[in-house]
Coordinates of C-alpha atoms in Angstrom, one line a residue:
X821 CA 99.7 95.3 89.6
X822 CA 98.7 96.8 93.0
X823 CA 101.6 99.8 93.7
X824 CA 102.1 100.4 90.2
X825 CA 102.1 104.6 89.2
X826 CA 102.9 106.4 86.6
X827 CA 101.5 110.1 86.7
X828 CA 102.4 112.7 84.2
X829 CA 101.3 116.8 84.9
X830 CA 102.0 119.5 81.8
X831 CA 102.9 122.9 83.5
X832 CA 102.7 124.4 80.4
X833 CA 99.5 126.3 81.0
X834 CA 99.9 127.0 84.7
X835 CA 100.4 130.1 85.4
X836 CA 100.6 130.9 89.3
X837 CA 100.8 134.2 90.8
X838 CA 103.1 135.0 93.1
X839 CA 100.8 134.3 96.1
X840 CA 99.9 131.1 94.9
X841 CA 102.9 130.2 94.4
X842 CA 104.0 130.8 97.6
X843 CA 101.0 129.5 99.0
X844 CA 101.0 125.6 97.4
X845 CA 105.2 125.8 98.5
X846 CA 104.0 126.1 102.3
X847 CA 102.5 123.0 101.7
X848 CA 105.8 121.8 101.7
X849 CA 107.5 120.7 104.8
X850 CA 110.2 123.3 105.5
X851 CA 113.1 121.5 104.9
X852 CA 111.9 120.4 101.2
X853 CA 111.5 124.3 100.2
X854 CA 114.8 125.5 99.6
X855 CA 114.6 122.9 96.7
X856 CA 112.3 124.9 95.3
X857 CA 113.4 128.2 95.9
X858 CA 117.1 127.6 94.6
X859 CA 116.0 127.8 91.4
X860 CA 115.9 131.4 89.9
X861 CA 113.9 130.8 86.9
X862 CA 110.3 130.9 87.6
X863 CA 110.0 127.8 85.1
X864 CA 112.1 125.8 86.7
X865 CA 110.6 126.4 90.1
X866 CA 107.4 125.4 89.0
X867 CA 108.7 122.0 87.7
X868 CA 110.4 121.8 91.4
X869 CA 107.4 122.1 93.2
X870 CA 105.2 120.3 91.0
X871 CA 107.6 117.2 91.0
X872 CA 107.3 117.3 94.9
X873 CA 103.9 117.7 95.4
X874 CA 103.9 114.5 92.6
X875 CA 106.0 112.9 95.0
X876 CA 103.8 113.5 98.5
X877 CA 100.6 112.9 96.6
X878 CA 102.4 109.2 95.2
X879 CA 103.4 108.1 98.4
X880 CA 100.1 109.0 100.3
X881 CA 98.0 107.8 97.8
X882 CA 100.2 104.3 97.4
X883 CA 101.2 103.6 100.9
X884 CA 98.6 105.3 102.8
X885 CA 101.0 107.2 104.8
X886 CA 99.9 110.9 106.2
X887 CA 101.6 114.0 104.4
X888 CA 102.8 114.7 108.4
X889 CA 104.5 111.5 108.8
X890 CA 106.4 111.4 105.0
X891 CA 110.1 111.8 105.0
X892 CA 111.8 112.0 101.2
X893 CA 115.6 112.1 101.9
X894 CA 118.0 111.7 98.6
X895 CA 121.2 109.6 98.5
X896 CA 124.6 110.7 98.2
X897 CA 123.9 110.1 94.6
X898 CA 121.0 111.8 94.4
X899 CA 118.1 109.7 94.6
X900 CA 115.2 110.1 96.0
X901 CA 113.6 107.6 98.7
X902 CA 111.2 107.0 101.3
X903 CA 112.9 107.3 104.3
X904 CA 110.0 105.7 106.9
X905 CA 110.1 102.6 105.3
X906 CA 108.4 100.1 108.7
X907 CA 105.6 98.1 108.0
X908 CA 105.5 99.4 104.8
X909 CA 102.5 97.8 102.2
X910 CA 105.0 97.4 99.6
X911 CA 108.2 96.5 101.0
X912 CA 110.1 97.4 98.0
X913 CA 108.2 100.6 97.5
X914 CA 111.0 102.9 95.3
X915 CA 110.1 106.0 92.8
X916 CA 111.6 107.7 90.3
X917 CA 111.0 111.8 89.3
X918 CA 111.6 113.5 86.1
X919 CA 110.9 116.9 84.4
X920 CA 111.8 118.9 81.2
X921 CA 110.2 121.1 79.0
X922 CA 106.1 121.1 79.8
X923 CA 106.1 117.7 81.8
X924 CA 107.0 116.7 85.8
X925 CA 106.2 112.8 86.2
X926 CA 106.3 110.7 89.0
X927 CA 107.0 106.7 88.7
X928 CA 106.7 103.6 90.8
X929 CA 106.9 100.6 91.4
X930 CA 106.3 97.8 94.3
X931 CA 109.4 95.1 93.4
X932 CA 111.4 96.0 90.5
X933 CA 113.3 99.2 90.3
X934 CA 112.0 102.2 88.2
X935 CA 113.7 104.5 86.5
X936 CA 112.2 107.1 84.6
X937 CA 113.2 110.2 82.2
X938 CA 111.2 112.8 80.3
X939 CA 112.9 114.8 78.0
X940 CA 111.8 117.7 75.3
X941 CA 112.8 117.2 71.4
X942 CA 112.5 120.4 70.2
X943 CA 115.1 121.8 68.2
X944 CA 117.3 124.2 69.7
X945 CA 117.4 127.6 67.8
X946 CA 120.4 129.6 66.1
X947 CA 121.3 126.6 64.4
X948 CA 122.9 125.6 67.7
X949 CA 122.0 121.7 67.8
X950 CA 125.2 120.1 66.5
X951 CA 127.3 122.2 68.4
X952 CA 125.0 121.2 71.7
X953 CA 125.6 117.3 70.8
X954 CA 129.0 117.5 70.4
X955 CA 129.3 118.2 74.2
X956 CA 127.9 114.8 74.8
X957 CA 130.0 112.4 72.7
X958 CA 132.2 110.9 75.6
X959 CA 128.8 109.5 77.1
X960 CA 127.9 107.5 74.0
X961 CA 129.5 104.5 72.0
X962 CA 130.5 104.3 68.7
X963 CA 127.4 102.2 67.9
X964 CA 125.3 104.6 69.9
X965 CA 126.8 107.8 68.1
X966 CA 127.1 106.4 64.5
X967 CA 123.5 105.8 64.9
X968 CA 122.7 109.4 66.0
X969 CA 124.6 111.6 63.4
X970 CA 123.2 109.1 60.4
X971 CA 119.5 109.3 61.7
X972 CA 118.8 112.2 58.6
X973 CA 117.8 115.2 59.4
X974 CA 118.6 118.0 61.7
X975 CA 115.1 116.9 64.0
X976 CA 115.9 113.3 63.5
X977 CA 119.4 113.4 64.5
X978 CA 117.8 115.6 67.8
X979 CA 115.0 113.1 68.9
X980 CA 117.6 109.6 68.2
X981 CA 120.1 111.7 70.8
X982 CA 117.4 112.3 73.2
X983 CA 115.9 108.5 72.6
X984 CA 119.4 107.5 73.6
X985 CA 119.9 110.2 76.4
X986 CA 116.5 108.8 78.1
X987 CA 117.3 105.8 78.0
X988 CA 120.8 105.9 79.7
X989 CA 119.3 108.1 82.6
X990 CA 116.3 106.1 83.0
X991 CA 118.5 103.4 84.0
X992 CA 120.6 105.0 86.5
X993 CA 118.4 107.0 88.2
X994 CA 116.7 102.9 88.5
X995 CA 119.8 101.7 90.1
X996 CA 120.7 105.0 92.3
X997 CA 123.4 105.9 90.3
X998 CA 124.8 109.3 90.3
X999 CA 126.6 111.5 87.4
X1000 CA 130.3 109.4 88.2
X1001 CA 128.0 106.2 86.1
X1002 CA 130.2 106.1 83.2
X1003 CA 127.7 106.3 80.2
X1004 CA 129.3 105.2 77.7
X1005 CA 129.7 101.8 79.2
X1006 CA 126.0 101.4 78.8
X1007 CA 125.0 100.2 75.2
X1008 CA 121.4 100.3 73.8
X1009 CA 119.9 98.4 71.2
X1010 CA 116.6 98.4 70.1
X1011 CA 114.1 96.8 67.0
X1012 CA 112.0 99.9 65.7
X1013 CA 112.8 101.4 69.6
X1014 CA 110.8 98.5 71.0
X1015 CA 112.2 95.5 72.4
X1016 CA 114.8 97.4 73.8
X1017 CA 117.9 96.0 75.5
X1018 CA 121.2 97.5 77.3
X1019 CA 124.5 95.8 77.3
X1020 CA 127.0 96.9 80.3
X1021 CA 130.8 96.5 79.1
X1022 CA 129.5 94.3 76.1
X1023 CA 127.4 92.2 78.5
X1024 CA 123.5 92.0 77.6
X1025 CA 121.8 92.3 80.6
X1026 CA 118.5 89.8 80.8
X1027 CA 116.6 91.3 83.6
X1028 CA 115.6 94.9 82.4
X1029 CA 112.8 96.0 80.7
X1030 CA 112.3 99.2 78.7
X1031 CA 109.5 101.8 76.8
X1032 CA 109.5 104.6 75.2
X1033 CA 106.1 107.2 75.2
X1034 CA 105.3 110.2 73.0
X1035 CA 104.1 112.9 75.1
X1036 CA 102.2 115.7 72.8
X1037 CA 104.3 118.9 71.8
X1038 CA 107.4 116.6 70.9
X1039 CA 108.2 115.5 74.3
X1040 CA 108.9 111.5 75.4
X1041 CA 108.9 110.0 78.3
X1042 CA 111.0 106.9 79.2
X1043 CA 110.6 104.3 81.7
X1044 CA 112.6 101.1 82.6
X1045 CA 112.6 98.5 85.2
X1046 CA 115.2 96.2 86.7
X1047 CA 116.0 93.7 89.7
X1048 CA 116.6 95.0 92.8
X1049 CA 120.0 93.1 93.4
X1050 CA 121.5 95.3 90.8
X1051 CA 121.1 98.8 93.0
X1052 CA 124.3 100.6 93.6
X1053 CA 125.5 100.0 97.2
X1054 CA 123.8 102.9 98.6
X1055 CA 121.0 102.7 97.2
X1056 CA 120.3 98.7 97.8
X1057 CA 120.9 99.1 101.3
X1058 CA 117.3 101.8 101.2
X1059 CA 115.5 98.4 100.0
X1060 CA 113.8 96.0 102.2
X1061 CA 113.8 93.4 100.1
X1062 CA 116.5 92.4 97.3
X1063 CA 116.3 88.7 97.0
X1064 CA 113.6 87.5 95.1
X1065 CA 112.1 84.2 93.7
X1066 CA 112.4 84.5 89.8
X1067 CA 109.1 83.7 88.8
X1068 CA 107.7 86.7 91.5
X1069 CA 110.5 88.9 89.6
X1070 CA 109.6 87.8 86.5
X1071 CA 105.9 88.4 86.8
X1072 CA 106.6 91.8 87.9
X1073 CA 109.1 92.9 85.7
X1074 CA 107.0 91.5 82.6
X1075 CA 104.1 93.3 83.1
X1076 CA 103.0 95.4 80.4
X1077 CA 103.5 99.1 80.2
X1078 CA 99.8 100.9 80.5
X1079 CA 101.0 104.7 79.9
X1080 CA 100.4 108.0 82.4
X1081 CA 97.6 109.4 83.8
X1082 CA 97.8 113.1 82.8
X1083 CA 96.7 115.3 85.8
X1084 CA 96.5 119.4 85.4
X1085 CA 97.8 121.2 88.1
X1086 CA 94.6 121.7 89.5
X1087 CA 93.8 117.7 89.4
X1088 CA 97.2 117.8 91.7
X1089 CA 96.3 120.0 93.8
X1090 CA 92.9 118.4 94.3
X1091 CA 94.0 115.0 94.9
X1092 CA 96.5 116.8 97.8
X1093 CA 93.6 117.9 99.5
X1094 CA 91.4 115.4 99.7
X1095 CA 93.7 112.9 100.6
X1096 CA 95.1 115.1 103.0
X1097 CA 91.9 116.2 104.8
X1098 CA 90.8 112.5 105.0

């Protein structure tokens, strides 16, 4: 489908200089840098400004719009949009950013919402993974948890967390929810981890769609899509168009997942200049 995008960049082998660095974050607008320059980890600032140039370099190359003109405000929840939203080609245009471990992605979509997740596996060190899951039980149901302690061993029990973790924030970063979503009253089920489904309070819901995919250097990325009528307030108000006819939903929303297109850092950079210099 025409404004679908799913990109994918591994920063694991940049390594900038400080000049460059500072030279690809003045190709920021000014008001976007401090978002980058918050962070005091080098690593973490490189996943910042990656995920932003992701985000120009999406919007440009979906909607045609100049790097000049684009405006990416966030929510009072967080999430990011589009703000110049007239006349747009896809008038339900929304995206969805994630980063951990070696990976920033970008994802959108043209009618359903999109949320999306990326998440590292690897075991923590110093024997320190149970104690780091215990911190998360209020977020999980009793289904949800049982599952995770009894999936065997120490890298098993890591990855079913993270399956479950992924899939929880994939869906409310779709809707625009923030970190007052109560997790645990989302409840995921799955056959093998495909045909998965979410129940809200016990309620299945029909209209959501999600995957799972295995990035290399145990890393996964999750992505899952929704009906617009069920973004949060502040968020639904962002989108042009809520109401549509089923079948249109339908086709959209049952459209088979093709996987990322893996760009370097240097691909990124490269598709931001020549779309920009057009």
């Amino acid at each position: 489908m025409e404004g679908v995008r799913r990109w994918l960049v591994n920063i694991s082998t940049w390594h900038p200089s400080e000049h460059q660095f500072q030279s690809l974050l003045s190709l920021l607008p000014s008001q976007q840098r401090p978002e980058v320059t918050k962070f005091v980890k080098l690593e973490d600032r490189k996943r910042a400004l990656v995920s932003r140039l992701l985000q120009y370099c999406l919007i440009n190359d979906v909607l045609g719009i100049p790097f000049d003109v684009i405006c990416i405000l966030r929510t009072t929840e967080g999430k990011p949009y589009l703000k110049n939203r007239e006349n747009l080609l896809y008038a339900n245009f929304n995206f969805s950013v994630s980063h951990h471990g070696d990976y920033v992605g970008v994802a959108c979509e043209p009618i359903c919402l999109v949320g999306f997740d990326i998440v590292s596996t690897t075991k923590l060190e110093n024997g320190e993974t149970l104690q780091f899951l215990e911190n998360f039980v209020p977020y999980f149901t009793t289904f949800e948890w049982d599952n995770i302690v009894h999936a065997g061993s120490i890298d098993k029990v890591l990855t079913e967390f993270y399956r479950y973790w992924s899939l929880k924030e994939s869906y409310v970063k779709a809707i625009g929810a923030g970190l007052g979503f109560g997790l645990n009253r989302l409840e995921f089920h799955h056959h093998n981890w495909a045909d998965i489904y979410v129940c809200i309070d016990g309620t299945k819901l029909e209209n959501w769609r999600f995957w799972f995919f295995y990035l290399e250097n145990k890393h996964l990325a999750c992505v899952a899509k929704g009906h617009p009528k069920e973004a949060t307030g502040n968020y639904q108000v962002l989108l042009t168009t809520v109401g549509f006819d089923e079948k249109g939903y339908q086709n959209a929303v049952e459209l088979p997942e093709r996987g990322f297109i893996s760009l370097t850092v240097d691909q990124l950079l490269m598709r931001w200049y020549q779309l920009n210099h057009v």
